[in-house]
PDB file with SEQRES, HELIX, SHEET and CRYST1 records, atoms N, CA, C and O in Angstrom:
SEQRES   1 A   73  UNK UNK UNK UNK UNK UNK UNK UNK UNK UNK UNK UNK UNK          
SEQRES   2 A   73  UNK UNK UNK UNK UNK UNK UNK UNK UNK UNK UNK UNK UNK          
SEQRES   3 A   73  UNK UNK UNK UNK UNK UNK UNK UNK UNK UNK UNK UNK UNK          
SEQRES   4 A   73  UNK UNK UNK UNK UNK UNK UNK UNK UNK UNK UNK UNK UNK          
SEQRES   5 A   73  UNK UNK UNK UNK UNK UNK UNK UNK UNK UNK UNK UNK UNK          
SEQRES   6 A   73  UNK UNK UNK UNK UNK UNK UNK UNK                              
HELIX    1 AA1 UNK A    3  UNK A    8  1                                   6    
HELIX    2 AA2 UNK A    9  UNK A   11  5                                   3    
HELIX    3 AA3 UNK A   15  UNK A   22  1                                   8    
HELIX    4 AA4 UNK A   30  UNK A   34  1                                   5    
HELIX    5 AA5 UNK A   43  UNK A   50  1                                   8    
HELIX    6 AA6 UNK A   64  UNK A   69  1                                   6    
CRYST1    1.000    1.000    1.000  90.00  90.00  90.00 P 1           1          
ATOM      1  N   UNK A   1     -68.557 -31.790  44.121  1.00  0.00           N  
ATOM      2  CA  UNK A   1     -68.722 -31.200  42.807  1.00  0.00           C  
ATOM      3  C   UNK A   1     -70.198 -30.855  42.625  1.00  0.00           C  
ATOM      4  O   UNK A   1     -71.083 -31.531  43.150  1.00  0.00           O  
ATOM      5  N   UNK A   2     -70.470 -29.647  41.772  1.00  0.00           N  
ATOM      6  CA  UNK A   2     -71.513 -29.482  41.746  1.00  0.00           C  
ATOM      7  C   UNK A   2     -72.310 -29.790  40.252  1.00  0.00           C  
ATOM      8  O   UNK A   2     -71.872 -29.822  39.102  1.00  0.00           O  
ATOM      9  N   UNK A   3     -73.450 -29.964  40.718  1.00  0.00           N  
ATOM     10  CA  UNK A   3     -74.192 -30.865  39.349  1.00  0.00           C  
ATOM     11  C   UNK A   3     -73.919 -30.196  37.898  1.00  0.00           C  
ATOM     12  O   UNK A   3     -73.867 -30.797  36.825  1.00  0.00           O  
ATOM     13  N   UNK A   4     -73.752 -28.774  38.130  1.00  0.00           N  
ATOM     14  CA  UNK A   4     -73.777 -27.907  37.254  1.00  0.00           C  
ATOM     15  C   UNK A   4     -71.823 -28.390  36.274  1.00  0.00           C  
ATOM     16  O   UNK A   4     -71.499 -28.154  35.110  1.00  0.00           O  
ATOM     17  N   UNK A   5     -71.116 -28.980  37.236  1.00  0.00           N  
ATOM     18  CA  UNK A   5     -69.678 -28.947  36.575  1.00  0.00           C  
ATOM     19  C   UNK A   5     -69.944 -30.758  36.045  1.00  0.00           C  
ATOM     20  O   UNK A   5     -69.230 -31.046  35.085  1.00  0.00           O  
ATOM     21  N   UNK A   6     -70.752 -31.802  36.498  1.00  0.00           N  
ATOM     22  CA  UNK A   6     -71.086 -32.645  36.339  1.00  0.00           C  
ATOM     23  C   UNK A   6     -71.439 -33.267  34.908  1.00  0.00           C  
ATOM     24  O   UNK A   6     -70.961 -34.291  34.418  1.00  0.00           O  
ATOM     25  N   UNK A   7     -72.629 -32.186  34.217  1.00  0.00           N  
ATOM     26  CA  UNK A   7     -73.609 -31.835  33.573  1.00  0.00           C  
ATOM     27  C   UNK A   7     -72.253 -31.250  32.776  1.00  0.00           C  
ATOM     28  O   UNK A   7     -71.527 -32.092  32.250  1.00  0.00           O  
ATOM     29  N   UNK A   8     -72.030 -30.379  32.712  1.00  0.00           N  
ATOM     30  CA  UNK A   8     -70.112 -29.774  31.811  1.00  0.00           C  
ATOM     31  C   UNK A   8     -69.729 -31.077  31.149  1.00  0.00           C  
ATOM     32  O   UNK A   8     -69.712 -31.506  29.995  1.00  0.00           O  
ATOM     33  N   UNK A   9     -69.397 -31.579  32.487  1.00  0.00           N  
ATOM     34  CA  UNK A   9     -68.162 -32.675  31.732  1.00  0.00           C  
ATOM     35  C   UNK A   9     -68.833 -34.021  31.032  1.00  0.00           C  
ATOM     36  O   UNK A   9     -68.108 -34.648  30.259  1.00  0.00           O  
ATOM     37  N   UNK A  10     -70.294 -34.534  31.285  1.00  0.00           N  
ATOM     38  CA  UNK A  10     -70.834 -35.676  30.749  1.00  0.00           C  
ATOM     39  C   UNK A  10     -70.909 -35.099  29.274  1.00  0.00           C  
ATOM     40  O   UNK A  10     -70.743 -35.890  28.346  1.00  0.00           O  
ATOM     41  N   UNK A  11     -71.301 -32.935  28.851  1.00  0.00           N  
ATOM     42  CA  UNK A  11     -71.703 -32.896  27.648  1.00  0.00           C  
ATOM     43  C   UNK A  11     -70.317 -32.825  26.910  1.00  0.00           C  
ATOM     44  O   UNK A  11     -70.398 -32.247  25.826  1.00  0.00           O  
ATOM     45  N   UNK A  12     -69.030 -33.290  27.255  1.00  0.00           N  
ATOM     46  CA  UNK A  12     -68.185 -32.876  26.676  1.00  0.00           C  
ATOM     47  C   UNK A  12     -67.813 -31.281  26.315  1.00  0.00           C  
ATOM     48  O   UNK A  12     -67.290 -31.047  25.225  1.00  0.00           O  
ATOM     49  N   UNK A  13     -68.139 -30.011  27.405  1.00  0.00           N  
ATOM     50  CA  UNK A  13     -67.577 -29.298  27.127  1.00  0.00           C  
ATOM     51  C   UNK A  13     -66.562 -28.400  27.896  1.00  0.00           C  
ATOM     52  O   UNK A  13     -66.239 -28.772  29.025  1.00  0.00           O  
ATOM     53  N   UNK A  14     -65.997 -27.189  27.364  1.00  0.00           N  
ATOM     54  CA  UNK A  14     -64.556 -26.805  28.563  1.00  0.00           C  
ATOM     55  C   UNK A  14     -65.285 -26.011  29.081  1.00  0.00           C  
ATOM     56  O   UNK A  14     -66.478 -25.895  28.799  1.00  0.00           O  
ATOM     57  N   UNK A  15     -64.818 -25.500  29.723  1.00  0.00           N  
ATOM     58  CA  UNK A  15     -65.306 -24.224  30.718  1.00  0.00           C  
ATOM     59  C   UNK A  15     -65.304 -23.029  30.234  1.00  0.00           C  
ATOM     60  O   UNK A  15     -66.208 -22.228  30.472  1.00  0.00           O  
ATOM     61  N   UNK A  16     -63.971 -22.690  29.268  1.00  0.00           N  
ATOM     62  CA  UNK A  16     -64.476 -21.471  28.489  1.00  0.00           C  
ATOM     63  C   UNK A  16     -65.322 -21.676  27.302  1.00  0.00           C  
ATOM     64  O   UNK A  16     -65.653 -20.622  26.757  1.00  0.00           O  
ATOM     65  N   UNK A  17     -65.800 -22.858  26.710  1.00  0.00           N  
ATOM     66  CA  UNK A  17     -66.738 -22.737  26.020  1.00  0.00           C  
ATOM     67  C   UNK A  17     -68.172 -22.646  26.300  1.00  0.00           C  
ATOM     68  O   UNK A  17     -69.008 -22.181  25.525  1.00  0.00           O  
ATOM     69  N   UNK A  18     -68.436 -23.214  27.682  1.00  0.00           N  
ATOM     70  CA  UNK A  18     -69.709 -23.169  28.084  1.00  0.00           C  
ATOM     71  C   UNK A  18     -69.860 -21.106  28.783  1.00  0.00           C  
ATOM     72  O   UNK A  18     -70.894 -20.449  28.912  1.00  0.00           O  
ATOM     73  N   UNK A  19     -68.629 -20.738  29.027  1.00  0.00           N  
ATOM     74  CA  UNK A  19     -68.792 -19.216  29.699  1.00  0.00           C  
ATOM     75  C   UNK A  19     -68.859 -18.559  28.117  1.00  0.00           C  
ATOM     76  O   UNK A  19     -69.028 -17.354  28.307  1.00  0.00           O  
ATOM     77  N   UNK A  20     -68.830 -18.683  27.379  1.00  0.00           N  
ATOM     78  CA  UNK A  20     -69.036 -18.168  26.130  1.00  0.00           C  
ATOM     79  C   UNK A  20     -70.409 -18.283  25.545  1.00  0.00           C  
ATOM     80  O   UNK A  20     -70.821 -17.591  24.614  1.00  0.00           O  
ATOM     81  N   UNK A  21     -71.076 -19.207  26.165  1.00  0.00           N  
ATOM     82  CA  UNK A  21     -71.914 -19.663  25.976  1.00  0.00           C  
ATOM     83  C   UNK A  21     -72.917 -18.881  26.910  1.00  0.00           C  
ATOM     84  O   UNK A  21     -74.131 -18.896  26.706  1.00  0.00           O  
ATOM     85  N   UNK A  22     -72.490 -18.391  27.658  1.00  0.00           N  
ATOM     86  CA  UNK A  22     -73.520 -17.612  28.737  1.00  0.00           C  
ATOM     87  C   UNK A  22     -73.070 -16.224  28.684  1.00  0.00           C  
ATOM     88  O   UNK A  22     -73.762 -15.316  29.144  1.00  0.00           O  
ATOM     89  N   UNK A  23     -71.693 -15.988  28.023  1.00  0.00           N  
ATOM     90  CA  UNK A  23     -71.459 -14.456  28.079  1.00  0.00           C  
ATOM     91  C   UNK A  23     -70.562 -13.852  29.653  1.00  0.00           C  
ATOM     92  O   UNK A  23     -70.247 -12.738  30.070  1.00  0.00           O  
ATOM     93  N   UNK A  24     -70.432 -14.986  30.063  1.00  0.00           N  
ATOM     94  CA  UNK A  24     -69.044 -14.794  31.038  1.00  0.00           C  
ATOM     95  C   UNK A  24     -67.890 -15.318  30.797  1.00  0.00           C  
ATOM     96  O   UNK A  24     -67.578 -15.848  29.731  1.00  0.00           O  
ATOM     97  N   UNK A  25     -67.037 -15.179  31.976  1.00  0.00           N  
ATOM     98  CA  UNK A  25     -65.576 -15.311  31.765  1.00  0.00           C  
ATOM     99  C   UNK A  25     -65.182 -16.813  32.284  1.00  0.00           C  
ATOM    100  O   UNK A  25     -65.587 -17.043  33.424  1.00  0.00           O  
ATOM    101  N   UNK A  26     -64.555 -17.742  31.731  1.00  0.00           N  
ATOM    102  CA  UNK A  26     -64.462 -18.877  32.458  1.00  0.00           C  
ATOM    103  C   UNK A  26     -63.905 -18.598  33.589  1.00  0.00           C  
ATOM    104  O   UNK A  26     -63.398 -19.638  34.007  1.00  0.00           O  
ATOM    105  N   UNK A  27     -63.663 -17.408  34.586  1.00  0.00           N  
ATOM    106  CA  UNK A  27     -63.010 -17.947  35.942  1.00  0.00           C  
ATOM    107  C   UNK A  27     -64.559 -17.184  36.574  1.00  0.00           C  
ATOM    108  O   UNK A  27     -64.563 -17.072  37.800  1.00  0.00           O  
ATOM    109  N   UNK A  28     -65.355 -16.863  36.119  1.00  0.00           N  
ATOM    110  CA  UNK A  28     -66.597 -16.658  36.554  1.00  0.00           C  
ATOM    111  C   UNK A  28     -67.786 -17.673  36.343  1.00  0.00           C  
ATOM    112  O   UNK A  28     -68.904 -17.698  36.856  1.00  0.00           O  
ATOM    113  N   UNK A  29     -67.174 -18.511  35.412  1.00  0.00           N  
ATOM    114  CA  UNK A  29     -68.038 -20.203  35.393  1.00  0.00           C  
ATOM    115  C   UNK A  29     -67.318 -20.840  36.388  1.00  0.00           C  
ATOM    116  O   UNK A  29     -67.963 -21.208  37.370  1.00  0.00           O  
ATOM    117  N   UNK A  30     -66.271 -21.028  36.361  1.00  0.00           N  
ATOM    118  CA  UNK A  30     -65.318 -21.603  37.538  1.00  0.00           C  
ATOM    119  C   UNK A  30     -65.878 -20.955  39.279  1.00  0.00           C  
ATOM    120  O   UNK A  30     -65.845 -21.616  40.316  1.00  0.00           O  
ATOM    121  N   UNK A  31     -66.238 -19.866  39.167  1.00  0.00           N  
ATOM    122  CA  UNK A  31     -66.725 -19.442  40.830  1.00  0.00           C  
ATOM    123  C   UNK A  31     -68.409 -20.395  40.830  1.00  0.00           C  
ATOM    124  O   UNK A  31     -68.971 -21.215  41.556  1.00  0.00           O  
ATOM    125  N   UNK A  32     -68.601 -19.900  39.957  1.00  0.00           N  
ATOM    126  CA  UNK A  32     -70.042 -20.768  39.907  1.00  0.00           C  
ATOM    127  C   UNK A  32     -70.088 -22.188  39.848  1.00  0.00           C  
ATOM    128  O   UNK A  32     -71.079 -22.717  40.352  1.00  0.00           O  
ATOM    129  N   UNK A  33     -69.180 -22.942  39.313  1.00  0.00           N  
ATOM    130  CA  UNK A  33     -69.129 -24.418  39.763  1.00  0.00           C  
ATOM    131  C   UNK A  33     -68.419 -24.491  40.936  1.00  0.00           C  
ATOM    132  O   UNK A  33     -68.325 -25.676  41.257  1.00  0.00           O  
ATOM    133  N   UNK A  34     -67.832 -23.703  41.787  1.00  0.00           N  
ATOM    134  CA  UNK A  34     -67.077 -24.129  42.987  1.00  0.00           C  
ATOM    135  C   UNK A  34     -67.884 -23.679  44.219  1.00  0.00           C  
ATOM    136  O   UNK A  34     -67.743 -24.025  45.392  1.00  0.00           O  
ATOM    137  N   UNK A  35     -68.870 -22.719  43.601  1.00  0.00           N  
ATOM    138  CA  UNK A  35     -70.172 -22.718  44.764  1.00  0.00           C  
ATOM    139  C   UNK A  35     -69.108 -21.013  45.402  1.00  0.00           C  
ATOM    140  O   UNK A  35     -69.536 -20.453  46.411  1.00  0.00           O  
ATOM    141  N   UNK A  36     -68.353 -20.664  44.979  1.00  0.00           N  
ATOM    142  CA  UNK A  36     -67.821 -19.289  45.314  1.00  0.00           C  
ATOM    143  C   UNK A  36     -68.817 -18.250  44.749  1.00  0.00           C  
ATOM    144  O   UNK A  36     -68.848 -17.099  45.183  1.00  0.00           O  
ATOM    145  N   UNK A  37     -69.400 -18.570  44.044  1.00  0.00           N  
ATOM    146  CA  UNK A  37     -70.812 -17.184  43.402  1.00  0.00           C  
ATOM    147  C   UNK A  37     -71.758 -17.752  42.693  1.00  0.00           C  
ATOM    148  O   UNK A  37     -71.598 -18.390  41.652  1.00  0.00           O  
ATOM    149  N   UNK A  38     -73.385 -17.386  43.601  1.00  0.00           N  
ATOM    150  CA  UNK A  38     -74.273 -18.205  42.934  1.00  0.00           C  
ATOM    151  C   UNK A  38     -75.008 -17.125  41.670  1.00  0.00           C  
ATOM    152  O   UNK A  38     -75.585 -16.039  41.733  1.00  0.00           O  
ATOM    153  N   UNK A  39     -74.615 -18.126  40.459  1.00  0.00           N  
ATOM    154  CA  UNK A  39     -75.186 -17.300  39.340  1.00  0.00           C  
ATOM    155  C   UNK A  39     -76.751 -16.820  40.011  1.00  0.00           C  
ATOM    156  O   UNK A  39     -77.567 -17.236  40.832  1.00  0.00           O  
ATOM    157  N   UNK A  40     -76.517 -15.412  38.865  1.00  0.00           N  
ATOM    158  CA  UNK A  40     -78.150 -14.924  38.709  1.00  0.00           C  
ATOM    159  C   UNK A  40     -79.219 -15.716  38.066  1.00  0.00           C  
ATOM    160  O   UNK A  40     -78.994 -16.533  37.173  1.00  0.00           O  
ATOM    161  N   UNK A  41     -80.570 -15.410  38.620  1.00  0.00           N  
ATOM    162  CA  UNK A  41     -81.325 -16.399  38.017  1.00  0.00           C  
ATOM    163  C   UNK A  41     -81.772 -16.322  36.690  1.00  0.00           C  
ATOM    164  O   UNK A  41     -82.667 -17.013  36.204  1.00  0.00           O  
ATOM    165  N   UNK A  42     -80.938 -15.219  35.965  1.00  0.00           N  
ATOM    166  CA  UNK A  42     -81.174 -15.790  34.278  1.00  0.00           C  
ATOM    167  C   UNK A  42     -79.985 -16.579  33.771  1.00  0.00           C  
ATOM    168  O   UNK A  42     -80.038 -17.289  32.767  1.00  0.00           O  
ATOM    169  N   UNK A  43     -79.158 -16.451  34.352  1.00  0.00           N  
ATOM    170  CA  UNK A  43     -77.619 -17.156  33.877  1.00  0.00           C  
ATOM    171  C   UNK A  43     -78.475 -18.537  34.353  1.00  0.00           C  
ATOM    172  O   UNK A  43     -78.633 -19.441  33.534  1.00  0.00           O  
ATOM    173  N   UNK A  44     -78.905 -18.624  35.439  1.00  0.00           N  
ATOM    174  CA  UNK A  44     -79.210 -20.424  35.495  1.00  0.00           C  
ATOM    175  C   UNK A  44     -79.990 -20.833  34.432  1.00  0.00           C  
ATOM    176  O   UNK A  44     -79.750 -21.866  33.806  1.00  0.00           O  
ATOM    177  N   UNK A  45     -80.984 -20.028  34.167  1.00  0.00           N  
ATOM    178  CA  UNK A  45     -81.959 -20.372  33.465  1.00  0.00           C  
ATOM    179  C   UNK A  45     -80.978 -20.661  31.738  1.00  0.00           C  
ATOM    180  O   UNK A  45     -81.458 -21.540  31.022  1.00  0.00           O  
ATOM    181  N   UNK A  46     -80.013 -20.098  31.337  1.00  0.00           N  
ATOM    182  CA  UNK A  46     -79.226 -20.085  29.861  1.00  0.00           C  
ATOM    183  C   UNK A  46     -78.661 -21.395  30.380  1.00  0.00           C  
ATOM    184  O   UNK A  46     -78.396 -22.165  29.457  1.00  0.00           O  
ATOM    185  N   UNK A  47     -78.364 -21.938  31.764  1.00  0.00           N  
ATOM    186  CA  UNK A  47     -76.959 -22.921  31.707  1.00  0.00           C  
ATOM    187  C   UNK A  47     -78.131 -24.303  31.748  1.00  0.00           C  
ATOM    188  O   UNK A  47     -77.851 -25.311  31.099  1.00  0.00           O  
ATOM    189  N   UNK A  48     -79.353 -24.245  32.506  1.00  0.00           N  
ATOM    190  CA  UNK A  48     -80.090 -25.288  32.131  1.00  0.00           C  
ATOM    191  C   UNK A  48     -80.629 -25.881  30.697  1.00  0.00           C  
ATOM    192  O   UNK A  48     -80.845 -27.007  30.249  1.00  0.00           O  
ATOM    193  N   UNK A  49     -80.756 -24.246  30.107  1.00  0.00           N  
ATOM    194  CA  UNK A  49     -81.363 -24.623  28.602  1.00  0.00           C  
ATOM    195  C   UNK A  49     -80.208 -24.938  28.181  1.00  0.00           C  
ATOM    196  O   UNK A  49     -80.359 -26.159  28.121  1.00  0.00           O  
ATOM    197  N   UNK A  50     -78.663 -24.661  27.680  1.00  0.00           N  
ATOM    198  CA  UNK A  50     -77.721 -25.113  27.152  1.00  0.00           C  
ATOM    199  C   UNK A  50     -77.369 -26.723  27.421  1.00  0.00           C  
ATOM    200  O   UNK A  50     -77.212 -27.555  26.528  1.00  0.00           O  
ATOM    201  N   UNK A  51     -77.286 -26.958  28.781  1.00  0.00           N  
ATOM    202  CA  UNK A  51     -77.201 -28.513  29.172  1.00  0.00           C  
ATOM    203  C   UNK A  51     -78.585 -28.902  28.961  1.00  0.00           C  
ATOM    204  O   UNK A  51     -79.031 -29.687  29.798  1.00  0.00           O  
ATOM    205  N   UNK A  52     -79.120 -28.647  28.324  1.00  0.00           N  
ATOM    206  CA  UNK A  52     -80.581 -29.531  28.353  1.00  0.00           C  
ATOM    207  C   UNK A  52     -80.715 -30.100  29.739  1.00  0.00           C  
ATOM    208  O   UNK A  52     -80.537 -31.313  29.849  1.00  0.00           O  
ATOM    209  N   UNK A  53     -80.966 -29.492  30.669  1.00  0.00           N  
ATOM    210  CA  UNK A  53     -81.050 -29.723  32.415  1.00  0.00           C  
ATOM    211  C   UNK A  53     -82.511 -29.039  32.884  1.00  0.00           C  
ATOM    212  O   UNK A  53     -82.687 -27.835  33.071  1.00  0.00           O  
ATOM    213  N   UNK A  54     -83.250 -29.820  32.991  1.00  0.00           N  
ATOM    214  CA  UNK A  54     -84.646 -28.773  33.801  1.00  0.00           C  
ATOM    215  C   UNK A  54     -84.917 -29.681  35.043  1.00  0.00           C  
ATOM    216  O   UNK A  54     -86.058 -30.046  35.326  1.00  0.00           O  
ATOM    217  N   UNK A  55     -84.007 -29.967  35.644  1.00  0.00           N  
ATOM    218  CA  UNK A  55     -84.234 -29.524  37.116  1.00  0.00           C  
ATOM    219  C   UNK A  55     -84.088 -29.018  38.070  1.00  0.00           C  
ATOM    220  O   UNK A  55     -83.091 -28.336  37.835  1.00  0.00           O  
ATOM    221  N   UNK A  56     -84.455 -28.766  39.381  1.00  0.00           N  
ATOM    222  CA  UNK A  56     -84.063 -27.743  40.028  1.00  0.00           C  
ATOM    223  C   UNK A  56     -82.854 -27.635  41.034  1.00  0.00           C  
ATOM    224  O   UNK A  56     -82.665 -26.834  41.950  1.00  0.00           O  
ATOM    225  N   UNK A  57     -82.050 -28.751  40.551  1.00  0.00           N  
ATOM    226  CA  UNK A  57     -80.531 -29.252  41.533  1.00  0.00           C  
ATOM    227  C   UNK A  57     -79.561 -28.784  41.032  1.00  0.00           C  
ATOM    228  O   UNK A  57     -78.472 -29.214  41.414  1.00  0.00           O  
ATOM    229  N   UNK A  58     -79.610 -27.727  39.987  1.00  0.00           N  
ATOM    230  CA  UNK A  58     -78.342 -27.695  38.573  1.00  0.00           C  
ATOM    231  C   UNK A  58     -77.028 -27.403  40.111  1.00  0.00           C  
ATOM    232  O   UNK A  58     -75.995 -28.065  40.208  1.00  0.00           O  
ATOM    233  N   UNK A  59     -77.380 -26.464  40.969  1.00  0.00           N  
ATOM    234  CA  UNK A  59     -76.366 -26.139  41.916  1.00  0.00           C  
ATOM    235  C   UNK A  59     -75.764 -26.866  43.297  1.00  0.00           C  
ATOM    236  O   UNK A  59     -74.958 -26.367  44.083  1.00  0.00           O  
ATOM    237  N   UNK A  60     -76.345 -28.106  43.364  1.00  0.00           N  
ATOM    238  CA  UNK A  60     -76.998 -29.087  44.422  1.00  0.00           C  
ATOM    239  C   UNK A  60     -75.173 -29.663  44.142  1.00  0.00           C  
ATOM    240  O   UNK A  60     -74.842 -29.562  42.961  1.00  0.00           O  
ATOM    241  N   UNK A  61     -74.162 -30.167  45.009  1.00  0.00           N  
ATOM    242  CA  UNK A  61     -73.769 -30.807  45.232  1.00  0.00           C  
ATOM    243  C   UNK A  61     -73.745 -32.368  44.666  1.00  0.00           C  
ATOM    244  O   UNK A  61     -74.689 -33.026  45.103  1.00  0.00           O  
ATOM    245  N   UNK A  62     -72.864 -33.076  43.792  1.00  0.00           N  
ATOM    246  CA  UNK A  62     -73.029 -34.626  43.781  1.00  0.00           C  
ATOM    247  C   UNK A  62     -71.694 -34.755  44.180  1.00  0.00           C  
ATOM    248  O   UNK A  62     -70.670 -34.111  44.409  1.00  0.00           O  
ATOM    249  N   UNK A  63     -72.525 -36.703  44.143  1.00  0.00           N  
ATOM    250  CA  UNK A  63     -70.757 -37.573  44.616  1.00  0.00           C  
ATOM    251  C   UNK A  63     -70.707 -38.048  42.651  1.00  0.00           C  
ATOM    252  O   UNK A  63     -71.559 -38.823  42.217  1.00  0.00           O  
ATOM    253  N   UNK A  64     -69.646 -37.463  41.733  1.00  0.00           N  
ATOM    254  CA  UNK A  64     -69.100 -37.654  40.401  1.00  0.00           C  
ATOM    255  C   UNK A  64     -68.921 -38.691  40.785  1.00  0.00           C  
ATOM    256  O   UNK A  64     -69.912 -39.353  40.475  1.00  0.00           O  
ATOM    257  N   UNK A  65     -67.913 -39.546  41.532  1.00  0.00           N  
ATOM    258  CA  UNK A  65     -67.642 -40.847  41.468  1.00  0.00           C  
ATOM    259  C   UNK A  65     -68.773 -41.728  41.668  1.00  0.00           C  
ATOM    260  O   UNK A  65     -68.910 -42.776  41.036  1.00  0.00           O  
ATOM    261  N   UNK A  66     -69.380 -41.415  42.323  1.00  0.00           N  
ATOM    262  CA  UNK A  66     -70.350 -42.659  42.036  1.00  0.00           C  
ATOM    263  C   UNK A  66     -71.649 -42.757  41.517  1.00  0.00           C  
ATOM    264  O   UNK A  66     -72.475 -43.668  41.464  1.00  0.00           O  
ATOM    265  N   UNK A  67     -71.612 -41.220  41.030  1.00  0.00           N  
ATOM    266  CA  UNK A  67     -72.406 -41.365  39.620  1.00  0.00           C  
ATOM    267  C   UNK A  67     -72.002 -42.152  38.462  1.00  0.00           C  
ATOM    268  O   UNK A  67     -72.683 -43.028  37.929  1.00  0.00           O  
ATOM    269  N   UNK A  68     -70.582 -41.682  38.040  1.00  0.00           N  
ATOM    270  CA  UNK A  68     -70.134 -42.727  37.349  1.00  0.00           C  
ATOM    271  C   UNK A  68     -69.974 -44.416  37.654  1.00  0.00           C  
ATOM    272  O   UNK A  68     -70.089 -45.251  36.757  1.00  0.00           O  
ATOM    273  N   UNK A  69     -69.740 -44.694  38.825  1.00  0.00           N  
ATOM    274  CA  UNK A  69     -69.478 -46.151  38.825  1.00  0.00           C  
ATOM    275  C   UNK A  69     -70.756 -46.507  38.740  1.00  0.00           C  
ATOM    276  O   UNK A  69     -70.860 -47.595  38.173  1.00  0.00           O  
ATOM    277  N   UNK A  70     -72.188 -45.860  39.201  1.00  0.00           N  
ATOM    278  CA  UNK A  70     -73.430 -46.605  38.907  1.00  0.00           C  
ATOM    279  C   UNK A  70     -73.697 -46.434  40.508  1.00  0.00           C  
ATOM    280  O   UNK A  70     -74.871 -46.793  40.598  1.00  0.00           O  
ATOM    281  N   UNK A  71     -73.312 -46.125  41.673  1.00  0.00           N  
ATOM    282  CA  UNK A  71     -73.277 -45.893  42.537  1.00  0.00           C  
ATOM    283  C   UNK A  71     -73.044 -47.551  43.412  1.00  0.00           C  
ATOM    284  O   UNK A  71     -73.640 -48.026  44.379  1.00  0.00           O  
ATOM    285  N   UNK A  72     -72.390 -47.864  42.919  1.00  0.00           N  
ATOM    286  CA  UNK A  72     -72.515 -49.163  43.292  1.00  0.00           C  
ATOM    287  C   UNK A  72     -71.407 -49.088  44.452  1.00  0.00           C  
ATOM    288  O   UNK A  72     -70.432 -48.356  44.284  1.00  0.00           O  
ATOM    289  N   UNK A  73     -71.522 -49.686  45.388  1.00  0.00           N  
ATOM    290  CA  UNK A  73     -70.446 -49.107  46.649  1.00  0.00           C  
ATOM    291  C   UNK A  73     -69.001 -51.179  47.236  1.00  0.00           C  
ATOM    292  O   UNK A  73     -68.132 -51.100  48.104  1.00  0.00           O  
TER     293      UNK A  73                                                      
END                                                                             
């Protein structure tokens, strides 16, 4: 999963509300969290300021599960 769908679901929002939020279509937020199309670099720049996110991993791959458990293995 990518940090960017991560960052989605911790702020509590759907996918067509955050593509509304940038002025796309949720199956064009959906290519962009599945790493099928890397947004342009002003769309990143709207999806960092919306998630309150300023770093430079928004597209970087995580492990969700063990972010959530605390990574505790």
């Amino acid at each position: 999963m990518l940090k960017l769908t991560m960052l989605r679901i911790e702020r509590n929002l759907k996918q067509e509300k955050l593509a509304t939020y940038i002025g796309k279509s949720r199956s064009t937020l959906s290519s962009y969290e599945n790493g099928r199309i890397i947004p342009p670099y002003k769309t990143i720049l709207e999806l960092k300021k919306i998630l309150n996110y300023f770093e430079d991993d928004l597209l970087k791959e995580v492990d969700y599960k063990k972010k959530i458990s605390g990574g505790v293995k």
